[in-house]
Amino acid sequence: VPVILSSRRYVAGGQCKSTAKLDGKVVIITGANTGIGKETARDLARRGKVIVACRDVAKGEAAASEIRAETGNQQVIVKKLDLANTKSIREFAENFLAEEKELHILINNAGVMLYPYSKTADGFEMHLGVNHLGHFLLTFLLLERLKQSAPARIVNVSSLAHHGGRIRFHDLHGDKSYNRGLAYCHSKLANVLFTRELARRLQGKSHRRAEFTANSLHPGSVRSELVRHSSVMTWLWKVFSFFLKTPSEGAQTSVYCAVAEELDSVTGQYFSDCQPAYVSPRGRDDETAKKLWRVSCELLGIQWD
C-alpha cells in the first residue's frame, strides 16, 4: 500500500498552495464545462467571479450550477463561445465588453485533440483553428480590457505534446498531408510560441512589466474527455487510468499560473506541476514565434502590433 500511495502521489504531481483571494476580480475560462477547465473553474470560484465560456451552453449550465452549489458563489456565469467560429468569438467578446468593466485573468483552456480531419467555420484546420487561432483572436479582442484591469494574467494551456510539434507554414491547414496526432502537437507548439511572443510584446509596451503577464503550461496526462475522438486512446486511457491525473490534479498548474503570488512578475514562461519546465528548442525559436504571429493576424484579418 505505501508503494501504491507514493506512486499515486507522484502521478498527482504539483499542487497550487496559494490561498490568494480574487475578491472583485473577474476570470474567463474557455472550455470550463468539462475536465481540467471545469476543475479550474471550481477552484477559482472559491476565490472570485468566474465566466465559463463554452460551446455547449447546456453542459456549461450543468457544470456552473454544480460549482455554484458547492462553492456558494453565485458569480459563476455561463457564456456561449465557439472557438471554431470567429463570428462566435467576436460576439462573445462584444457581449463581455458591454457587460463587464474589468477582466483580470484569461485562461485559454479549451482544446480539441485527435480530431478527424475537418475545418472550422472559417476554413482553418480544426486543431490549429480551435487550440491556437481561436484563442489568439479571443486574447486580441480582450487585451485592452485586461490592460485596463492590471495587474492581469493570461494563461495558455499547452501540453508536453508541443515537443512533437512543428509549425508547417507551407501546409498550416493540413491540406497536403494530415495526421491528427501531429496536428494536435503542432497546435500545442503554437500555444507556446504565442505565449512567448505575446509576453515579449507586452514587456516592450508596458512600463510596469510586472503588471501584465502571459504564461503557458502542461497540465499533465489527465483522465479527461479530450481523447474522445480516438477509440484507441480512450481504451488506453481506461487501462492506464491509475497513472493519469484526475482533472482536479490536472487543473493545479492552471490555477497556479492564475493566482500564485510568486508569479506576479513572471512572464513568457512554461510550467508543469506548478514549476518551470523544459521547453523544446522549437518552442524557443523567436523567429518562428514572430512569423506565426504575423501569419495568424493575416488568417484572422486583424492588425495586432
mmCIF file of C-alpha atoms in Angstrom:
data_model
loop_
_atom_site.group_PDB
_atom_site.id
_atom_site.type_symbol
_atom_site.label_atom_id
_atom_site.label_comp_id
_atom_site.label_asym_id
_atom_site.label_seq_id
_atom_site.Cartn_x
_atom_site.Cartn_y
_atom_site.Cartn_z
ATOM 1 C CA VAL A 1 0.000 0.000 0.000
ATOM 2 C CA PRO A 2 2.727 2.602 0.801
ATOM 3 C CA VAL A 3 4.244 1.980 -2.640
ATOM 4 C CA ILE A 4 0.872 2.448 -4.321
ATOM 5 C CA LEU A 5 0.191 5.606 -2.323
ATOM 6 C CA SER A 6 3.581 7.131 -3.053
ATOM 7 C CA SER A 7 3.343 6.338 -6.771
ATOM 8 C CA ARG A 8 -0.174 7.804 -6.806
ATOM 9 C CA ARG A 9 1.207 10.928 -5.130
ATOM 10 C CA TYR A 10 3.927 11.081 -7.780
ATOM 11 C CA VAL A 11 1.301 10.847 -10.539
ATOM 12 C CA ALA A 12 -0.766 13.572 -8.865
ATOM 13 C CA GLY A 13 2.141 15.994 -9.337
ATOM 14 C CA GLY A 14 2.481 19.548 -8.055
ATOM 15 C CA GLN A 15 -0.232 21.334 -6.131
ATOM 16 C CA CYS A 16 -1.092 25.006 -6.068
ATOM 17 C CA LYS A 17 -0.644 26.092 -2.451
ATOM 18 C CA SER A 18 -1.702 29.703 -2.935
ATOM 19 C CA THR A 19 -4.745 30.811 -0.952
ATOM 20 C CA ALA A 20 -4.970 34.108 -2.878
ATOM 21 C CA LYS A 21 -8.474 35.534 -3.000
ATOM 22 C CA LEU A 22 -9.826 37.167 -6.152
ATOM 23 C CA ASP A 23 -12.343 39.458 -4.469
ATOM 24 C CA GLY A 24 -13.848 41.818 -7.016
ATOM 25 C CA LYS A 25 -11.840 40.170 -9.790
ATOM 26 C CA VAL A 26 -13.141 38.602 -12.990
ATOM 27 C CA VAL A 27 -11.846 35.418 -14.605
ATOM 28 C CA ILE A 28 -12.712 33.938 -18.013
ATOM 29 C CA ILE A 29 -12.016 30.237 -18.582
ATOM 30 C CA THR A 30 -12.644 28.732 -22.022
ATOM 31 C CA GLY A 31 -13.897 25.154 -22.176
ATOM 32 C CA ALA A 32 -14.794 25.212 -18.495
ATOM 33 C CA ASN A 33 -17.769 22.863 -18.758
ATOM 34 C CA THR A 34 -15.688 19.680 -18.509
ATOM 35 C CA GLY A 35 -12.330 18.207 -17.481
ATOM 36 C CA ILE A 36 -9.456 20.450 -16.424
ATOM 37 C CA GLY A 37 -11.373 23.624 -17.293
ATOM 38 C CA LYS A 38 -14.265 22.687 -15.019
ATOM 39 C CA GLU A 39 -11.923 21.903 -12.123
ATOM 40 C CA THR A 40 -10.050 25.177 -12.701
ATOM 41 C CA ALA A 41 -13.404 26.979 -12.560
ATOM 42 C CA ARG A 42 -14.353 25.097 -9.377
ATOM 43 C CA ASP A 43 -11.161 26.212 -7.631
ATOM 44 C CA LEU A 44 -11.288 29.823 -8.832
ATOM 45 C CA ALA A 45 -14.988 30.113 -7.958
ATOM 46 C CA ARG A 46 -13.900 29.778 -4.316
ATOM 47 C CA ARG A 47 -11.850 32.923 -4.862
ATOM 48 C CA GLY A 48 -13.804 35.236 -7.203
ATOM 49 C CA LYS A 49 -16.118 35.726 -10.192
ATOM 50 C CA VAL A 50 -15.786 33.145 -12.969
ATOM 51 C CA ILE A 51 -17.110 33.251 -16.512
ATOM 52 C CA VAL A 52 -17.495 29.810 -18.025
ATOM 53 C CA ALA A 53 -17.045 30.254 -21.785
ATOM 54 C CA CYS A 54 -18.056 27.173 -23.750
ATOM 55 C CA ARG A 55 -19.681 25.931 -26.929
ATOM 56 C CA ASP A 56 -22.322 23.762 -25.260
ATOM 57 C CA VAL A 57 -24.328 26.125 -23.040
ATOM 58 C CA ALA A 58 -26.463 23.324 -21.553
ATOM 59 C CA LYS A 59 -23.351 21.443 -20.407
ATOM 60 C CA GLY A 60 -21.915 24.727 -19.205
ATOM 61 C CA GLU A 61 -25.024 25.462 -17.120
ATOM 62 C CA ALA A 62 -24.920 21.989 -15.574
ATOM 63 C CA ALA A 63 -21.270 22.482 -14.584
ATOM 64 C CA ALA A 64 -21.869 26.029 -13.340
ATOM 65 C CA SER A 65 -24.858 25.135 -11.172
ATOM 66 C CA GLU A 66 -22.849 22.301 -9.604
ATOM 67 C CA ILE A 67 -19.995 24.727 -8.884
ATOM 68 C CA ARG A 68 -22.364 27.400 -7.551
ATOM 69 C CA ALA A 69 -23.972 24.885 -5.189
ATOM 70 C CA GLU A 70 -20.606 23.607 -3.964
ATOM 71 C CA THR A 71 -18.816 26.943 -3.513
ATOM 72 C CA GLY A 72 -21.779 29.128 -2.571
ATOM 73 C CA ASN A 73 -20.563 31.601 -5.190
ATOM 74 C CA GLN A 74 -23.428 32.779 -7.390
ATOM 75 C CA GLN A 75 -20.983 34.643 -9.617
ATOM 76 C CA VAL A 76 -20.321 31.668 -11.889
ATOM 77 C CA ILE A 77 -21.743 32.740 -15.241
ATOM 78 C CA VAL A 78 -22.057 30.787 -18.486
ATOM 79 C CA LYS A 79 -21.495 32.434 -21.874
ATOM 80 C CA LYS A 80 -21.574 30.851 -25.305
ATOM 81 C CA LEU A 81 -18.231 30.695 -27.101
ATOM 82 C CA ASP A 82 -17.483 28.516 -30.111
ATOM 83 C CA LEU A 83 -13.762 28.756 -30.800
ATOM 84 C CA ALA A 84 -14.258 27.053 -34.178
ATOM 85 C CA ASN A 85 -16.130 30.125 -35.417
ATOM 86 C CA THR A 86 -14.629 33.639 -35.421
ATOM 87 C CA LYS A 87 -18.118 35.151 -35.558
ATOM 88 C CA SER A 88 -18.954 33.456 -32.253
ATOM 89 C CA ILE A 89 -15.649 34.624 -30.744
ATOM 90 C CA ARG A 90 -16.365 38.227 -31.753
ATOM 91 C CA GLU A 91 -19.915 38.040 -30.366
ATOM 92 C CA PHE A 92 -18.665 36.630 -27.074
ATOM 93 C CA ALA A 93 -16.065 39.405 -26.743
ATOM 94 C CA GLU A 94 -18.551 42.117 -27.681
ATOM 95 C CA ASN A 95 -21.083 40.924 -25.083
ATOM 96 C CA PHE A 96 -18.429 40.536 -22.419
ATOM 97 C CA LEU A 97 -17.017 44.029 -23.001
ATOM 98 C CA ALA A 98 -20.508 45.501 -22.838
ATOM 99 C CA GLU A 99 -21.295 43.772 -19.538
ATOM 100 C CA GLU A 100 -18.002 43.696 -17.635
ATOM 101 C CA LYS A 101 -15.860 46.701 -16.919
ATOM 102 C CA GLU A 102 -12.863 44.609 -15.821
ATOM 103 C CA LEU A 103 -11.030 41.393 -16.694
ATOM 104 C CA HIS A 104 -8.138 40.205 -14.546
ATOM 105 C CA ILE A 105 -7.427 36.649 -15.672
ATOM 106 C CA LEU A 106 -7.968 34.988 -19.057
ATOM 107 C CA ILE A 107 -7.394 31.220 -19.112
ATOM 108 C CA ASN A 108 -7.265 29.865 -22.661
ATOM 109 C CA ASN A 109 -8.029 26.274 -21.709
ATOM 110 C CA ALA A 110 -10.398 24.803 -24.317
ATOM 111 C CA GLY A 111 -8.978 22.402 -26.844
ATOM 112 C CA VAL A 112 -9.633 19.617 -29.314
ATOM 113 C CA MET A 113 -7.391 16.578 -29.667
ATOM 114 C CA LEU A 114 -7.074 13.779 -32.245
ATOM 115 C CA TYR A 115 -9.907 15.294 -34.267
ATOM 116 C CA PRO A 116 -10.573 13.600 -37.617
ATOM 117 C CA TYR A 117 -9.599 15.915 -40.478
ATOM 118 C CA SER A 118 -12.037 18.798 -40.642
ATOM 119 C CA LYS A 119 -12.193 22.564 -40.929
ATOM 120 C CA THR A 120 -13.600 25.311 -38.725
ATOM 121 C CA ALA A 121 -16.328 27.666 -39.946
ATOM 122 C CA ASP A 122 -13.544 29.892 -41.306
ATOM 123 C CA GLY A 123 -11.696 27.116 -43.130
ATOM 124 C CA PHE A 124 -8.895 26.568 -40.599
ATOM 125 C CA GLU A 125 -7.716 23.051 -39.759
ATOM 126 C CA MET A 126 -9.638 22.151 -36.577
ATOM 127 C CA HIS A 127 -6.720 21.737 -34.116
ATOM 128 C CA LEU A 128 -4.935 24.892 -35.252
ATOM 129 C CA GLY A 129 -8.237 26.781 -35.550
ATOM 130 C CA VAL A 130 -9.601 25.993 -32.077
ATOM 131 C CA ASN A 131 -6.457 25.488 -29.999
ATOM 132 C CA HIS A 132 -4.419 28.370 -31.419
ATOM 133 C CA LEU A 133 -6.227 30.779 -33.756
ATOM 134 C CA GLY A 134 -9.468 30.902 -31.745
ATOM 135 C CA HIS A 135 -7.599 31.780 -28.550
ATOM 136 C CA PHE A 136 -5.295 34.168 -30.427
ATOM 137 C CA LEU A 137 -8.338 36.136 -31.634
ATOM 138 C CA LEU A 138 -10.078 35.993 -28.245
ATOM 139 C CA THR A 139 -6.971 37.342 -26.498
ATOM 140 C CA PHE A 140 -6.631 40.114 -29.088
ATOM 141 C CA LEU A 141 -10.256 41.196 -28.581
ATOM 142 C CA LEU A 142 -9.986 41.241 -24.770
ATOM 143 C CA LEU A 143 -6.480 42.666 -24.476
ATOM 144 C CA GLU A 144 -7.402 46.293 -23.803
ATOM 145 C CA ARG A 145 -9.785 45.304 -21.013
ATOM 146 C CA LEU A 146 -7.043 43.156 -19.459
ATOM 147 C CA LYS A 147 -4.594 46.062 -19.694
ATOM 148 C CA GLN A 148 -7.071 48.450 -18.059
ATOM 149 C CA SER A 149 -7.569 45.963 -15.215
ATOM 150 C CA ALA A 150 -3.863 45.378 -14.498
ATOM 151 C CA PRO A 151 -2.403 43.541 -12.711
ATOM 152 C CA ALA A 152 -3.738 40.946 -15.149
ATOM 153 C CA ARG A 153 -2.699 37.494 -16.345
ATOM 154 C CA ILE A 154 -3.118 35.418 -19.479
ATOM 155 C CA VAL A 155 -2.732 31.663 -19.029
ATOM 156 C CA ASN A 156 -2.470 29.398 -22.091
ATOM 157 C CA VAL A 157 -2.961 25.674 -21.565
ATOM 158 C CA SER A 158 -0.457 23.942 -23.837
ATOM 159 C CA SER A 159 0.959 20.435 -23.465
ATOM 160 C CA LEU A 160 4.085 18.316 -23.299
ATOM 161 C CA ALA A 161 2.950 17.332 -26.811
ATOM 162 C CA HIS A 162 4.459 20.620 -28.042
ATOM 163 C CA HIS A 163 7.781 18.706 -28.133
ATOM 164 C CA GLY A 164 6.419 16.726 -31.089
ATOM 165 C CA GLY A 165 5.142 19.766 -32.954
ATOM 166 C CA ARG A 166 6.462 21.995 -35.698
ATOM 167 C CA ILE A 167 4.850 24.958 -37.424
ATOM 168 C CA ARG A 168 4.384 23.816 -41.025
ATOM 169 C CA PHE A 169 3.919 27.189 -42.687
ATOM 170 C CA HIS A 170 3.812 25.533 -46.122
ATOM 171 C CA ASP A 171 0.795 23.426 -45.064
ATOM 172 C CA LEU A 172 -0.773 25.025 -41.990
ATOM 173 C CA HIS A 173 -4.211 23.511 -42.582
ATOM 174 C CA GLY A 174 -3.066 20.004 -43.397
ATOM 175 C CA ASP A 175 -4.305 20.118 -47.000
ATOM 176 C CA LYS A 176 -1.206 18.347 -48.339
ATOM 177 C CA SER A 177 -0.739 15.829 -45.545
ATOM 178 C CA TYR A 178 -2.616 15.261 -42.300
ATOM 179 C CA ASN A 179 -2.012 13.262 -39.141
ATOM 180 C CA ARG A 180 -4.391 14.071 -36.309
ATOM 181 C CA GLY A 181 -1.856 13.233 -33.586
ATOM 182 C CA LEU A 182 0.726 15.548 -35.120
ATOM 183 C CA ALA A 183 -1.898 18.221 -35.803
ATOM 184 C CA TYR A 184 -2.538 18.321 -32.050
ATOM 185 C CA CYS A 185 1.208 18.587 -31.334
ATOM 186 C CA HIS A 186 1.577 21.435 -33.854
ATOM 187 C CA SER A 187 -1.279 23.371 -32.232
ATOM 188 C CA LYS A 188 0.231 22.947 -28.752
ATOM 189 C CA LEU A 189 3.590 24.239 -30.027
ATOM 190 C CA ALA A 190 1.659 27.225 -31.420
ATOM 191 C CA ASN A 191 0.340 27.878 -27.867
ATOM 192 C CA VAL A 192 3.900 28.003 -26.507
ATOM 193 C CA LEU A 193 5.143 30.280 -29.301
ATOM 194 C CA PHE A 194 2.114 32.579 -28.997
ATOM 195 C CA THR A 195 2.722 32.924 -25.248
ATOM 196 C CA ARG A 196 6.399 33.684 -25.810
ATOM 197 C CA GLU A 197 5.776 36.371 -28.423
ATOM 198 C CA LEU A 198 2.849 37.866 -26.503
ATOM 199 C CA ALA A 199 4.982 38.180 -23.356
ATOM 200 C CA ARG A 200 7.789 39.794 -25.371
ATOM 201 C CA ARG A 201 5.427 42.360 -26.880
ATOM 202 C CA LEU A 202 3.718 43.145 -23.571
ATOM 203 C CA GLN A 203 7.068 43.659 -21.869
ATOM 204 C CA GLY A 204 8.098 46.077 -24.574
ATOM 205 C CA LYS A 205 4.888 48.123 -24.256
ATOM 206 C CA SER A 206 4.463 48.260 -20.501
ATOM 207 C CA HIS A 207 6.420 50.482 -18.144
ATOM 208 C CA ARG A 208 5.272 48.345 -15.260
ATOM 209 C CA ARG A 209 6.086 44.990 -16.745
ATOM 210 C CA ALA A 210 5.047 43.108 -13.605
ATOM 211 C CA GLU A 211 1.513 44.298 -14.160
ATOM 212 C CA PHE A 212 0.691 42.142 -17.129
ATOM 213 C CA THR A 213 1.879 38.589 -17.708
ATOM 214 C CA ALA A 214 1.385 35.679 -20.105
ATOM 215 C CA ASN A 215 2.467 32.121 -19.333
ATOM 216 C CA SER A 216 1.771 28.667 -20.750
ATOM 217 C CA LEU A 217 1.647 25.252 -19.120
ATOM 218 C CA HIS A 218 1.425 21.476 -19.416
ATOM 219 C CA PRO A 219 -1.398 20.164 -17.191
ATOM 220 C CA GLY A 220 -0.083 16.591 -17.142
ATOM 221 C CA SER A 221 -1.637 13.462 -18.619
ATOM 222 C CA VAL A 222 -5.186 13.741 -17.373
ATOM 223 C CA ARG A 223 -8.243 11.498 -17.374
ATOM 224 C CA SER A 224 -10.498 13.734 -19.439
ATOM 225 C CA GLU A 225 -12.791 13.752 -22.450
ATOM 226 C CA LEU A 226 -10.018 15.184 -24.605
ATOM 227 C CA VAL A 227 -9.279 11.768 -26.162
ATOM 228 C CA ARG A 228 -12.919 11.094 -27.092
ATOM 229 C CA HIS A 229 -12.218 11.281 -30.849
ATOM 230 C CA SER A 230 -9.891 8.275 -30.701
ATOM 231 C CA SER A 231 -11.194 4.857 -29.631
ATOM 232 C CA VAL A 232 -7.632 3.550 -29.186
ATOM 233 C CA MET A 233 -6.667 6.443 -26.888
ATOM 234 C CA THR A 234 -9.959 6.116 -24.984
ATOM 235 C CA TRP A 235 -9.152 2.451 -24.372
ATOM 236 C CA LEU A 236 -5.546 3.214 -23.342
ATOM 237 C CA TRP A 237 -6.722 5.968 -21.020
ATOM 238 C CA LYS A 238 -9.041 3.461 -19.291
ATOM 239 C CA VAL A 239 -6.338 0.792 -18.980
ATOM 240 C CA PHE A 240 -3.740 3.183 -17.572
ATOM 241 C CA SER A 241 -6.103 5.400 -15.597
ATOM 242 C CA PHE A 242 -4.145 4.779 -12.380
ATOM 243 C CA PHE A 243 -1.161 6.528 -13.967
ATOM 244 C CA LEU A 244 -3.181 9.531 -15.115
ATOM 245 C CA LYS A 245 -4.011 12.642 -13.161
ATOM 246 C CA THR A 246 -7.587 13.337 -12.147
ATOM 247 C CA PRO A 247 -8.996 16.516 -13.730
ATOM 248 C CA SER A 248 -8.617 18.210 -10.337
ATOM 249 C CA GLU A 249 -4.904 17.309 -10.209
ATOM 250 C CA GLY A 250 -4.561 18.381 -13.837
ATOM 251 C CA ALA A 251 -6.030 21.796 -13.032
ATOM 252 C CA GLN A 252 -3.403 22.617 -10.388
ATOM 253 C CA THR A 253 -0.888 24.248 -12.718
ATOM 254 C CA SER A 254 -3.592 26.341 -14.427
ATOM 255 C CA VAL A 255 -4.724 27.595 -11.010
ATOM 256 C CA TYR A 256 -1.099 28.169 -10.001
ATOM 257 C CA CYS A 257 -0.390 30.288 -13.100
ATOM 258 C CA ALA A 258 -3.602 32.239 -12.480
ATOM 259 C CA VAL A 259 -3.181 33.115 -8.791
ATOM 260 C CA ALA A 260 0.258 32.334 -7.316
ATOM 261 C CA GLU A 261 1.730 35.489 -5.781
ATOM 262 C CA GLU A 262 5.292 34.497 -6.688
ATOM 263 C CA LEU A 263 4.376 34.738 -10.385
ATOM 264 C CA ASP A 264 3.354 38.406 -10.167
ATOM 265 C CA SER A 265 6.196 39.491 -12.432
ATOM 266 C CA VAL A 266 6.971 36.199 -14.192
ATOM 267 C CA THR A 267 6.057 36.207 -17.880
ATOM 268 C CA GLY A 268 6.754 34.245 -21.047
ATOM 269 C CA GLN A 269 7.419 31.044 -19.101
ATOM 270 C CA TYR A 270 6.179 27.461 -19.429
ATOM 271 C CA PHE A 271 5.133 25.471 -16.362
ATOM 272 C CA SER A 272 4.378 21.891 -15.421
ATOM 273 C CA ASP A 273 3.466 20.587 -11.948
ATOM 274 C CA CYS A 274 3.455 24.157 -10.617
ATOM 275 C CA GLN A 275 7.089 24.798 -11.543
ATOM 276 C CA PRO A 276 9.048 25.989 -14.583
ATOM 277 C CA ALA A 277 9.508 23.212 -17.156
ATOM 278 C CA TYR A 278 11.688 22.487 -20.166
ATOM 279 C CA VAL A 279 10.565 23.975 -23.476
ATOM 280 C CA SER A 280 11.514 22.304 -26.742
ATOM 281 C CA PRO A 281 14.051 24.151 -28.943
ATOM 282 C CA ARG A 282 11.242 24.806 -31.452
ATOM 283 C CA GLY A 283 9.230 26.376 -28.644
ATOM 284 C CA ARG A 284 12.083 28.821 -28.019
ATOM 285 C CA ASP A 285 12.524 29.914 -31.624
ATOM 286 C CA ASP A 286 11.810 33.638 -31.688
ATOM 287 C CA GLU A 287 11.828 33.879 -35.479
ATOM 288 C CA THR A 288 9.148 31.199 -35.768
ATOM 289 C CA ALA A 289 7.169 32.889 -32.987
ATOM 290 C CA LYS A 290 7.230 36.231 -34.849
ATOM 291 C CA LYS A 291 6.294 34.622 -38.152
ATOM 292 C CA LEU A 292 3.435 32.648 -36.552
ATOM 293 C CA TRP A 293 2.138 35.918 -35.079
ATOM 294 C CA ARG A 294 2.190 37.602 -38.500
ATOM 295 C CA VAL A 295 0.536 34.665 -40.259
ATOM 296 C CA SER A 296 -2.115 34.343 -37.516
ATOM 297 C CA CYS A 297 -3.018 38.008 -37.930
ATOM 298 C CA GLU A 298 -3.304 37.557 -41.717
ATOM 299 C CA LEU A 299 -5.520 34.477 -41.376
ATOM 300 C CA LEU A 300 -7.796 36.246 -38.894
ATOM 301 C CA GLY A 301 -7.802 39.538 -40.787
ATOM 302 C CA ILE A 302 -6.623 41.568 -37.790
ATOM 303 C CA GLN A 303 -3.838 44.056 -37.146
ATOM 304 C CA TRP A 304 -2.111 43.404 -33.842
ATOM 305 C CA ASP A 305 1.112 45.385 -33.496
#
